[in-house]
Tab-separated table of C-alpha atoms in Angstrom:
chain	number	residue	atom	x	y	z
A	1	MET	CA	39.106	0.075	25.512
A	2	ALA	CA	37.005	-3.095	25.263
A	3	GLY	CA	38.079	-6.041	23.284
A	4	THR	CA	41.599	-6.831	24.592
A	5	THR	CA	40.689	-8.700	27.769
A	6	GLY	CA	37.587	-10.302	29.163
A	7	THR	CA	35.781	-13.583	29.420
A	8	THR	CA	33.172	-15.676	27.652
A	9	GLY	CA	29.727	-16.674	28.890
A	10	THR	CA	30.754	-20.320	29.289
A	11	GLN	CA	33.477	-19.328	31.776
A	12	LEU	CA	31.136	-17.608	34.271
A	13	SER	CA	30.146	-19.131	37.600
A	14	THR	CA	26.480	-20.034	38.032
A	15	ALA	CA	25.852	-17.101	40.391
A	16	ARG	CA	27.421	-14.525	38.057
A	17	TRP	CA	25.603	-16.017	35.079
A	18	VAL	CA	22.187	-15.810	36.758
A	19	TYR	CA	22.851	-12.255	37.959
A	20	ALA	CA	23.925	-11.042	34.518
A	21	PHE	CA	21.072	-12.871	32.776
A	22	ALA	CA	18.393	-11.424	35.102
A	23	LEU	CA	19.734	-7.874	34.869
A	24	ILE	CA	19.937	-7.898	31.066
A	25	THR	CA	16.493	-9.501	30.781
A	26	SER	CA	15.003	-6.538	32.676
A	27	LEU	CA	15.919	-4.378	29.666
A	28	PHE	CA	13.601	-6.392	27.403
A	29	PHE	CA	10.627	-5.385	29.530
A	30	THR	CA	11.751	-1.744	29.240
A	31	TRP	CA	11.568	-1.465	25.458
A	32	GLY	CA	8.574	-3.794	25.249
A	33	PHE	CA	6.622	-1.288	27.348
A	34	ALA	CA	7.757	1.626	25.164
A	35	TYR	CA	6.806	-0.201	21.955
A	36	GLY	CA	3.433	-1.213	23.405
A	37	LEU	CA	2.528	2.427	24.054
A	38	LEU	CA	2.997	3.443	20.402
A	39	ASP	CA	-0.375	2.232	19.114
A	40	VAL	CA	-2.166	3.744	22.123
A	41	LEU	CA	-0.442	7.077	21.499
A	42	ASN	CA	-1.398	6.942	17.819
A	43	ALA	CA	-5.090	6.816	18.650
A	44	HIS	CA	-4.683	9.371	21.450
A	45	PHE	CA	-2.857	11.894	19.244
A	46	ARG	CA	-5.403	11.509	16.429
A	47	ASP	CA	-8.104	12.616	18.871
A	48	ILE	CA	-6.031	15.451	20.334
A	49	PHE	CA	-4.408	16.929	17.228
A	50	HIS	CA	-7.119	15.930	14.701
A	51	ILE	CA	-4.542	14.471	12.313
A	52	SER	CA	-4.894	11.861	9.587
A	53	ARG	CA	-4.007	8.193	9.969
A	54	THR	CA	-1.011	8.697	7.691
A	55	LYS	CA	0.366	11.569	9.750
A	56	SER	CA	-0.191	9.680	13.000
A	57	THR	CA	2.073	6.877	11.706
A	58	LEU	CA	4.998	9.323	11.857
A	59	LEU	CA	5.512	7.976	15.377
A	60	GLN	CA	6.171	4.507	13.914
A	61	VAL	CA	8.398	5.955	11.204
A	62	ALA	CA	10.436	7.826	13.846
A	63	TYR	CA	10.619	4.808	16.158
A	64	PHE	CA	11.664	2.216	13.580
A	65	GLY	CA	13.667	4.692	11.521
A	66	ALA	CA	15.846	5.273	14.584
A	67	TYR	CA	16.879	1.612	14.472
A	68	LEU	CA	17.863	1.950	10.827
A	69	VAL	CA	19.990	5.019	11.566
A	70	PHE	CA	21.456	4.361	14.996
A	71	ALA	CA	21.934	0.575	15.374
A	72	PRO	CA	25.197	0.416	13.334
A	73	TRP	CA	26.652	3.290	15.372
A	74	ALA	CA	25.636	1.528	18.574
A	75	GLY	CA	27.439	-1.623	17.425
A	76	ALA	CA	30.591	0.360	16.619
A	77	PHE	CA	30.398	2.126	19.997
A	78	MET	CA	30.182	-1.192	21.867
A	79	THR	CA	33.021	-2.708	19.849
A	80	ARG	CA	35.245	0.012	21.291
A	81	TRP	CA	33.736	0.588	24.727
A	82	GLY	CA	31.979	-2.662	25.632
A	83	TYR	CA	28.474	-3.839	26.437
A	84	LYS	CA	28.085	-2.028	29.753
A	85	ASN	CA	28.847	1.412	28.322
A	86	GLY	CA	26.523	0.617	25.432
A	87	ILE	CA	23.739	-0.050	27.937
A	88	HIS	CA	24.446	3.271	29.655
A	89	LEU	CA	24.246	5.022	26.276
A	90	GLY	CA	20.940	3.350	25.441
A	91	LEU	CA	19.312	4.039	28.803
A	92	GLY	CA	20.556	7.647	28.721
A	93	LEU	CA	18.958	8.332	25.313
A	94	TYR	CA	15.825	6.450	26.374
A	95	SER	CA	15.403	8.655	29.468
A	96	LEU	CA	16.302	11.832	27.574
A	97	GLY	CA	13.672	11.244	24.898
A	98	ALA	CA	11.047	10.320	27.497
A	99	ILE	CA	11.626	13.373	29.681
A	100	PHE	CA	11.245	15.734	26.690
A	101	TYR	CA	7.731	14.417	26.231
A	102	TRP	CA	6.899	16.803	29.087
A	103	PRO	CA	7.549	20.106	27.196
A	104	SER	CA	6.058	18.568	24.023
A	105	ALA	CA	2.846	17.879	25.945
A	106	ARG	CA	3.008	21.216	27.744
A	107	TYR	CA	3.102	23.138	24.442
A	108	ALA	CA	1.018	20.585	22.479
A	109	THR	CA	3.479	20.132	19.598
A	110	TYR	CA	3.050	16.908	17.631
A	111	GLY	CA	6.427	17.412	15.928
A	112	GLY	CA	8.037	17.462	19.360
A	113	PHE	CA	6.504	14.067	20.163
A	114	VAL	CA	7.830	12.651	16.880
A	115	GLY	CA	11.329	13.968	17.647
A	116	CYS	CA	11.254	12.564	21.173
A	117	THR	CA	10.109	9.198	19.841
A	118	PHE	CA	13.115	9.173	17.498
A	119	VAL	CA	15.482	9.789	20.447
A	120	ILE	CA	13.771	7.012	22.434
A	121	GLY	CA	14.122	4.745	19.398
A	122	CYS	CA	17.860	5.486	19.228
A	123	GLY	CA	18.202	4.552	22.890
A	124	LEU	CA	16.246	1.342	22.412
A	125	ALA	CA	18.313	0.469	19.322
A	126	ALA	CA	21.457	0.681	21.472
A	127	LEU	CA	19.821	-1.432	24.179
A	128	GLU	CA	18.757	-4.063	21.647
A	129	VAL	CA	22.272	-4.310	20.205
A	130	ALA	CA	23.683	-4.725	23.710
A	131	ALA	CA	21.022	-6.946	25.286
A	132	ASN	CA	20.319	-9.265	22.343
A	133	SER	CA	24.023	-9.750	21.682
A	134	TYR	CA	24.909	-10.211	25.355
A	135	ILE	CA	22.194	-12.819	25.964
A	136	ALA	CA	23.230	-14.643	22.777
A	137	VAL	CA	26.871	-14.994	23.918
A	138	LEU	CA	26.054	-15.547	27.613
A	139	GLY	CA	26.711	-19.276	27.476
A	140	SER	CA	26.848	-22.117	24.995
A	141	PRO	CA	25.833	-21.303	21.386
A	142	LYS	CA	23.675	-24.452	21.515
A	143	TYR	CA	21.094	-22.698	23.706
A	144	ALA	CA	21.572	-19.123	22.436
A	145	ALA	CA	18.215	-19.078	20.622
A	146	ALA	CA	16.430	-20.559	23.650
A	147	ARG	CA	17.979	-17.969	26.001
A	148	LEU	CA	17.031	-15.067	23.742
A	149	ASN	CA	13.490	-16.384	23.274
A	150	PHE	CA	13.070	-16.582	27.044
A	151	SER	CA	14.345	-13.035	27.619
A	152	GLN	CA	12.303	-11.628	24.748
A	153	GLY	CA	9.236	-13.319	26.193
A	154	PHE	CA	9.243	-10.567	28.824
A	155	GLN	CA	9.252	-8.005	26.023
A	156	GLY	CA	6.038	-9.637	24.812
A	157	VAL	CA	4.536	-9.392	28.298
A	158	ALA	CA	5.385	-5.673	28.438
A	159	SER	CA	4.066	-5.055	24.913
A	160	PHE	CA	0.719	-6.398	26.060
A	161	ALA	CA	0.732	-4.876	29.556
A	162	GLY	CA	1.787	-1.370	28.421
A	163	PRO	CA	-1.207	-0.525	26.230
A	164	MET	CA	-3.583	-2.328	28.578
A	165	ILE	CA	-2.487	-0.223	31.566
A	166	ALA	CA	-2.401	2.988	29.529
A	167	SER	CA	-5.828	2.528	27.951
A	168	THR	CA	-7.398	1.455	31.236
A	169	TYR	CA	-5.958	3.995	33.658
A	170	PHE	CA	-4.425	6.902	31.723
A	171	PHE	CA	-6.326	7.588	28.497
A	172	ARG	CA	-9.973	7.183	29.520
A	173	GLY	CA	-12.699	9.626	30.528
A	174	LYS	CA	-11.605	13.241	30.620
A	175	ASN	CA	-7.975	12.150	30.048
A	176	ALA	CA	-8.898	10.906	26.567
A	177	TYR	CA	-8.839	14.507	25.274
A	178	THR	CA	-5.894	16.000	27.155
A	179	LEU	CA	-2.128	15.549	27.158
A	180	ASP	CA	-1.766	15.746	30.936
A	181	THR	CA	-1.452	12.008	31.473
A	182	VAL	CA	1.091	11.695	28.628
A	183	GLN	CA	3.412	13.950	30.637
A	184	TRP	CA	3.170	11.775	33.742
A	185	VAL	CA	3.396	8.442	31.903
A	186	TYR	CA	6.623	9.414	30.169
A	187	LEU	CA	8.018	11.102	33.241
A	188	ALA	CA	7.629	7.700	34.930
A	189	VAL	CA	9.270	6.033	31.909
A	190	ALA	CA	12.216	8.462	32.200
A	191	GLY	CA	12.453	7.655	35.903
A	192	LEU	CA	12.556	3.923	35.142
A	193	GLY	CA	15.384	4.472	32.656
A	194	PHE	CA	17.311	6.535	35.211
A	195	VAL	CA	16.929	3.905	37.946
A	196	LEU	CA	18.089	1.119	35.609
A	197	ASN	CA	21.077	3.230	34.573
A	198	VAL	CA	22.098	3.638	38.211
A	199	LEU	CA	21.683	-0.097	38.864
A	200	PHE	CA	23.866	-0.971	35.889
A	201	TYR	CA	26.496	1.553	36.993
A	202	PHE	CA	26.946	-0.192	40.350
A	203	CYS	CA	26.550	-3.775	39.086
A	204	ASP	CA	29.508	-6.035	38.353
A	205	LEU	CA	28.506	-7.008	34.819
A	206	PRO	CA	30.933	-9.573	33.348
A	207	ASP	CA	32.805	-8.150	30.373
A	208	ILE	CA	32.281	-10.598	27.507
A	209	THR	CA	34.614	-9.362	24.775
A	210	ASP	CA	34.790	-10.037	21.053
A	211	GLN	CA	38.441	-11.059	21.431
A	212	ALA	CA	37.604	-13.735	24.010
A	213	LEU	CA	34.773	-15.049	21.825
A	214	SER	CA	37.098	-15.153	18.820
A	215	GLU	CA	39.688	-17.167	20.756
A	216	GLU	CA	36.989	-19.570	21.971
A	217	ILE	CA	35.704	-20.446	18.509
A	218	GLN	CA	39.225	-20.608	17.028
A	219	GLN	CA	40.236	-23.102	19.730
A	220	ALA	CA	37.232	-25.180	18.668
A	221	GLY	CA	38.511	-25.215	15.082
A	222	ILE	CA	35.849	-22.900	13.640
A	223	SER	CA	37.305	-20.515	11.070
A	224	GLU	CA	34.439	-18.166	10.132
A	225	THR	CA	36.074	-15.096	11.690
A	226	LYS	CA	39.183	-15.389	9.493
A	227	GLU	CA	37.123	-13.878	6.673
A	228	PRO	CA	36.425	-10.109	6.528
A	229	PHE	CA	33.093	-8.893	7.850
A	230	TRP	CA	31.525	-8.397	4.427
A	231	LYS	CA	32.058	-12.119	3.784
A	232	GLN	CA	30.109	-13.150	6.886
A	233	TYR	CA	27.163	-14.106	4.704
A	234	ARG	CA	25.174	-15.655	7.552
A	235	CYS	CA	25.098	-12.189	9.150
A	236	ILE	CA	24.645	-10.135	5.956
A	237	PHE	CA	21.677	-12.179	4.773
A	238	GLY	CA	20.450	-12.294	8.366
A	239	PHE	CA	20.045	-8.520	8.160
A	240	VAL	CA	17.946	-8.917	5.003
A	241	ALA	CA	15.813	-11.620	6.650
A	242	GLN	CA	15.354	-9.545	9.816
A	243	THR	CA	14.342	-6.472	7.799
A	244	ALA	CA	11.776	-8.502	5.876
A	245	TYR	CA	10.437	-10.260	8.977
A	246	VAL	CA	10.104	-7.195	11.234
A	247	GLY	CA	8.455	-5.254	8.414
A	248	ALA	CA	5.950	-8.069	7.905
A	249	GLN	CA	5.317	-8.440	11.649
A	250	VAL	CA	4.702	-4.725	12.200
A	251	GLY	CA	2.461	-4.557	9.129
A	252	VAL	CA	0.363	-7.494	10.343
A	253	ALA	CA	-0.057	-5.988	13.812
A	254	SER	CA	-0.719	-2.410	12.653
A	255	LEU	CA	-3.752	-3.412	10.564
A	256	ALA	CA	-5.012	-6.312	12.682
A	257	VAL	CA	-7.745	-4.315	14.456
A	258	ILE	CA	-8.997	-2.843	11.171
A	259	TYR	CA	-8.972	-6.346	9.638
A	260	LEU	CA	-11.112	-7.647	12.500
A	261	GLU	CA	-13.526	-4.701	12.221
A	262	GLU	CA	-13.946	-5.281	8.482
A	263	SER	CA	-14.727	-8.908	9.304
A	264	GLY	CA	-17.859	-7.727	11.110
A	265	ILE	CA	-16.545	-7.332	14.671
A	266	ASN	CA	-17.239	-4.158	16.629
A	267	SER	CA	-14.379	-1.870	17.641
A	268	SER	CA	-14.131	-2.756	21.346
A	269	LYS	CA	-14.269	-6.497	20.711
A	270	ALA	CA	-11.718	-6.174	17.898
A	271	SER	CA	-9.278	-4.472	20.293
A	272	LEU	CA	-9.844	-7.245	22.840
A	273	MET	CA	-9.267	-9.934	20.226
A	274	PHE	CA	-6.050	-8.225	19.168
A	275	SER	CA	-4.907	-8.385	22.794
A	276	PHE	CA	-5.510	-12.127	22.679
A	277	CYS	CA	-3.354	-12.255	19.522
A	278	GLN	CA	-0.514	-10.650	21.497
A	279	ILE	CA	-1.040	-13.087	24.368
A	280	THR	CA	-0.845	-15.967	21.863
A	281	PHE	CA	2.448	-14.542	20.581
A	282	THR	CA	3.897	-14.242	24.096
A	283	ILE	CA	2.858	-17.721	25.239
A	284	ALA	CA	4.194	-19.215	21.998
A	285	ARG	CA	7.565	-17.557	22.622
A	286	PHE	CA	7.902	-19.307	25.990
A	287	ILE	CA	6.844	-22.588	24.364
A	288	GLY	CA	9.586	-21.978	21.806
A	289	VAL	CA	12.160	-21.870	24.618
A	290	VAL	CA	11.420	-25.519	25.412
A	291	ILE	CA	11.358	-26.641	21.771
A	292	LEU	CA	14.665	-24.922	20.997
A	293	ARG	CA	16.437	-26.953	23.666
A	294	PHE	CA	15.958	-29.994	21.457
A	295	ILE	CA	15.383	-28.851	17.843
A	296	ASP	CA	18.012	-27.164	15.664
A	297	PRO	CA	17.221	-23.392	15.497
A	298	ALA	CA	17.705	-23.112	11.712
A	299	LEU	CA	15.394	-26.070	11.084
A	300	LEU	CA	12.768	-24.770	13.508
A	301	LEU	CA	12.962	-21.286	11.961
A	302	SER	CA	12.352	-22.886	8.535
A	303	LEU	CA	9.212	-24.609	9.809
A	304	TYR	CA	7.908	-21.489	11.556
A	305	ALA	CA	8.688	-19.290	8.526
A	306	LEU	CA	6.708	-21.712	6.368
A	307	GLY	CA	3.887	-21.540	8.925
A	308	CYS	CA	3.956	-17.713	8.809
A	309	SER	CA	3.856	-17.667	5.006
A	310	ILE	CA	0.925	-20.096	4.724
A	311	SER	CA	-1.030	-18.503	7.601
A	312	CYS	CA	-0.626	-14.958	6.255
A	313	LEU	CA	-1.662	-16.089	2.776
A	314	CYS	CA	-4.778	-17.678	4.269
A	315	VAL	CA	-5.569	-14.483	6.198
A	316	ALA	CA	-5.518	-12.636	2.865
A	317	LEU	CA	-7.601	-15.175	0.954
A	318	VAL	CA	-9.995	-16.757	3.477
A	319	GLN	CA	-13.008	-14.711	4.549
A	320	GLY	CA	-14.858	-14.631	7.860
A	321	THR	CA	-14.052	-16.813	10.871
A	322	GLY	CA	-11.518	-18.902	8.962
A	323	GLY	CA	-9.363	-15.875	8.224
A	324	ILE	CA	-9.486	-14.786	11.880
A	325	VAL	CA	-8.372	-18.257	13.017
A	326	PHE	CA	-5.401	-18.066	10.660
A	327	LEU	CA	-4.552	-14.627	12.109
A	328	TYR	CA	-4.121	-16.238	15.540
A	329	ILE	CA	-2.072	-19.048	14.002
A	330	LEU	CA	0.108	-16.414	12.314
A	331	PHE	CA	0.856	-14.725	15.654
A	332	TYR	CA	1.831	-18.130	17.055
A	333	PHE	CA	4.329	-18.830	14.273
A	334	GLU	CA	5.831	-15.317	14.514
A	335	SER	CA	6.911	-15.915	18.099
A	336	ILE	CA	10.438	-17.345	17.734
A	337	CYS	CA	11.422	-15.690	14.453
A	338	TYR	CA	13.202	-12.522	15.620
A	339	PRO	CA	15.366	-14.196	18.308
A	340	CYS	CA	16.267	-17.082	16.003
A	341	ILE	CA	17.304	-14.808	13.129
A	342	PHE	CA	19.408	-12.743	15.541
A	343	THR	CA	21.235	-15.687	17.135
A	344	LEU	CA	21.748	-17.482	13.808
A	345	GLY	CA	22.955	-14.281	12.125
A	346	THR	CA	25.492	-13.477	14.872
A	347	LYS	CA	26.616	-17.053	15.509
A	348	ASN	CA	30.408	-17.568	15.715
A	349	LEU	CA	31.212	-14.025	14.577
A	350	GLY	CA	33.995	-13.677	17.142
A	351	ILE	CA	35.648	-10.255	16.734
A	352	TYR	CA	32.693	-9.107	14.621
A	353	THR	CA	30.040	-9.990	17.228
A	354	LYS	CA	29.067	-6.440	18.228
A	355	ARG	CA	29.324	-5.131	14.679
A	356	GLY	CA	27.143	-7.961	13.423
A	357	SER	CA	24.657	-7.393	16.227
A	358	GLY	CA	24.327	-3.763	15.151
A	359	LEU	CA	23.636	-4.846	11.579
A	360	ILE	CA	20.952	-7.391	12.561
A	361	VAL	CA	19.222	-4.896	14.899
A	362	MET	CA	19.331	-2.371	12.065
A	363	GLY	CA	16.883	-4.745	10.365
A	364	VAL	CA	14.185	-3.560	12.791
A	365	GLY	CA	14.028	-0.526	10.480
A	366	GLY	CA	11.901	-2.685	8.192
A	367	GLY	CA	8.999	-1.704	10.422
A	368	ALA	CA	9.216	1.833	9.013
A	369	TRP	CA	8.349	0.986	5.408
A	370	PHE	CA	6.391	-2.292	5.272
A	371	PRO	CA	3.200	-0.958	6.958
A	372	PRO	CA	2.770	2.000	4.536
A	373	ALA	CA	3.077	-0.416	1.594
A	374	GLN	CA	0.464	-2.691	3.134
A	375	ALA	CA	-1.840	0.219	3.969
A	376	SER	CA	-1.535	1.490	0.402
A	377	LEU	CA	-2.756	-1.846	-0.982
A	378	GLY	CA	-5.528	-1.791	1.630
A	379	ASP	CA	-6.691	1.616	0.398
A	380	ARG	CA	-6.798	0.365	-3.175
A	381	SER	CA	-8.508	-2.930	-2.367
A	382	ASN	CA	-9.360	-3.920	1.219
A	383	THR	CA	-7.527	-4.754	4.436
A	384	ARG	CA	-7.856	-8.498	3.921
A	385	ARG	CA	-6.103	-8.319	0.536
A	386	SER	CA	-3.391	-6.087	2.030
A	387	TYR	CA	-2.098	-9.108	3.967
A	388	LEU	CA	-0.550	-10.318	0.715
A	389	VAL	CA	2.256	-7.774	1.334
A	390	PRO	CA	3.626	-9.399	4.533
A	391	VAL	CA	3.710	-12.768	2.751
A	392	ALA	CA	6.708	-11.464	0.775
A	393	GLY	CA	8.566	-10.723	4.032
A	394	TYR	CA	7.873	-14.173	5.461
A	395	LEU	CA	9.008	-15.854	2.233
A	396	ALA	CA	12.314	-13.936	2.389
A	397	MET	CA	12.789	-15.226	5.938
A	398	LEU	CA	11.954	-18.766	4.770
A	399	ILE	CA	14.604	-18.613	2.042
A	400	TYR	CA	17.216	-17.501	4.617
A	401	ALA	CA	16.305	-20.256	7.072
A	402	VAL	CA	16.278	-23.014	4.449
A	403	GLY	CA	19.610	-21.714	3.137
A	404	LEU	CA	21.125	-22.113	6.607
A	405	VAL	CA	19.786	-25.656	6.927
A	406	VAL	CA	21.300	-26.589	3.542
A	407	SER	CA	24.618	-24.928	4.449
A	408	GLN	CA	24.779	-26.780	7.769
A	409	ALA	CA	23.923	-30.080	6.075
A	410	LYS	CA	26.772	-29.662	3.583
A	411	LYS	CA	29.301	-28.914	6.320
A	412	ASP	CA	28.280	-31.198	9.188
A	413	GLY	CA	25.451	-33.347	7.852
A	414	PHE	CA	21.722	-32.877	8.327
A	415	HIS	CA	20.513	-33.047	11.929
A	416	ILE	CA	17.196	-32.407	13.614
A	417	ARG	CA	18.463	-32.201	17.188
A	418	ASN	CA	20.135	-29.076	18.525
A	419	VAL	CA	23.889	-29.637	18.896
A	420	ASP	CA	26.656	-27.784	20.719
A	421	GLU	CA	28.930	-26.880	17.824
A	422	LEU	CA	31.797	-25.713	20.028
A	423	GLN	CA	31.742	-28.920	22.080
A	424	THR	CA	31.471	-31.102	18.973
A	425	LYS	CA	34.445	-29.387	17.352
A	426	ASN	CA	36.475	-29.689	20.566
A	427	ASP	CA	35.632	-33.395	20.889
A	428	ASP	CA	36.620	-33.964	17.263
A	429	GLY	CA	39.897	-32.182	17.912
A	430	VAL	CA	40.640	-34.290	21.007
A	431	MET	CA	39.827	-37.511	19.129
A	432	GLY	CA	42.114	-36.412	16.305
A	433	ILE	CA	44.992	-35.877	18.743
A	434	GLU	CA	44.359	-39.256	20.389
A	435	ASP	CA	44.337	-40.949	16.976
A	436	ARG	CA	47.676	-39.394	16.083
A	437	ASP	CA	49.137	-40.414	19.437
A	438	SER	CA	47.931	-43.983	19.006
A	439	GLN	CA	49.536	-44.135	15.582
A	440	ASP	CA	52.846	-42.933	17.007
A	441	LYS	CA	52.820	-45.623	19.748
A	442	PRO	CA	54.127	-49.165	18.986
A	443	SER	CA	51.141	-51.450	18.535
A	444	SER	CA	52.595	-54.543	20.198
A	445	GLN	CA	55.491	-55.946	22.186
A	446	GLU	CA	56.977	-57.192	18.943
A	447	ASP	CA	57.003	-53.635	17.580
A	448	VAL	CA	58.802	-52.538	20.742
A	449	LYS	CA	61.511	-55.050	20.133
A	450	LYS	CA	61.880	-53.951	16.531
A	451	ALA	CA	62.196	-50.377	17.693
């Protein structure tokens, strides 16, 4: 049973830290590739099954709905059995869902594909709870947001590379109207999940437990974990912010190509420009890694959330080239938001770390309901006006980020630079002990005589 013994990320040797970090980061590429294939499959299935746009979005509903349903269970599972077993669970479901794409393609059943996508989503929800949480606690809280941004940068690379490879090599020519290549693509995906599962089985992954984390922050004089979980407001409102942000992000991306086409750009060029939007997002995430080493994550999230809100509003209101420019700016400002919300929402949770991680990842379920709301406004007006819907999600994120900045300022004073809270608390504690000792000691030779 996990949680009674273990270590913390700050106690690992450099070699073990690098090994664990690299192995966990490989998981981000795994689910980035799976997510990147969704939009390609949507278009492919519309051609094969002759279904409506609304029905084709059932894949997204299944994928993101799985996070809403399964993430809390994944967090509870890992609280009892640990991160490593949680990774095995996630990779097992991921491979199982992928391999059942084969009979779904063989018998050409769209419902089967939707069901398999839900199982894959459950597996990826478990992996996100494990990987995001593990990277966040794998070292000093000061650089948690920077670490997670770096690892999630590889998810961005996979999200771009997946559809590019699929559309170029698998779904062109005669393969554009058959399901044969879908079988082989997902058989390869299942194989990748199986290989990773074997690698994790034989690897010596350090067991970072909630109990060890709780002891670490209590020794530093931080008392957040003394409150029950439902009073961990940073985490509870973090779930709300993550739901709003992911919903807005998915809505923006799902209608981006249509927005570009309605701006007078042909279909092929619109798809290419959307790829450049994703590249902008990925590059910006790596830039964010550097910035987060120096700037406080809550403050930076506030600035980026404000940038998202203004940019999205301009996309909705500005016509022509100006609106397209703001679309690229919007993708830039989106880059650090998910990792920052996650690390800020799970910060110093101690014994509630895995449970809180499950709640924050559950927020990915926002991607299941924001896009339909945006598409509905687009049907009634136009795609450009529909971008008013994501503005609401970005504003909710802004309120959360500003609230954290205000809360931090009240407790420890306002600061722009990123600080190591655990180290600061420890230093304050040491200074307090030294002050008490100095008061107990006689101040002069005369005092010694009096004593």
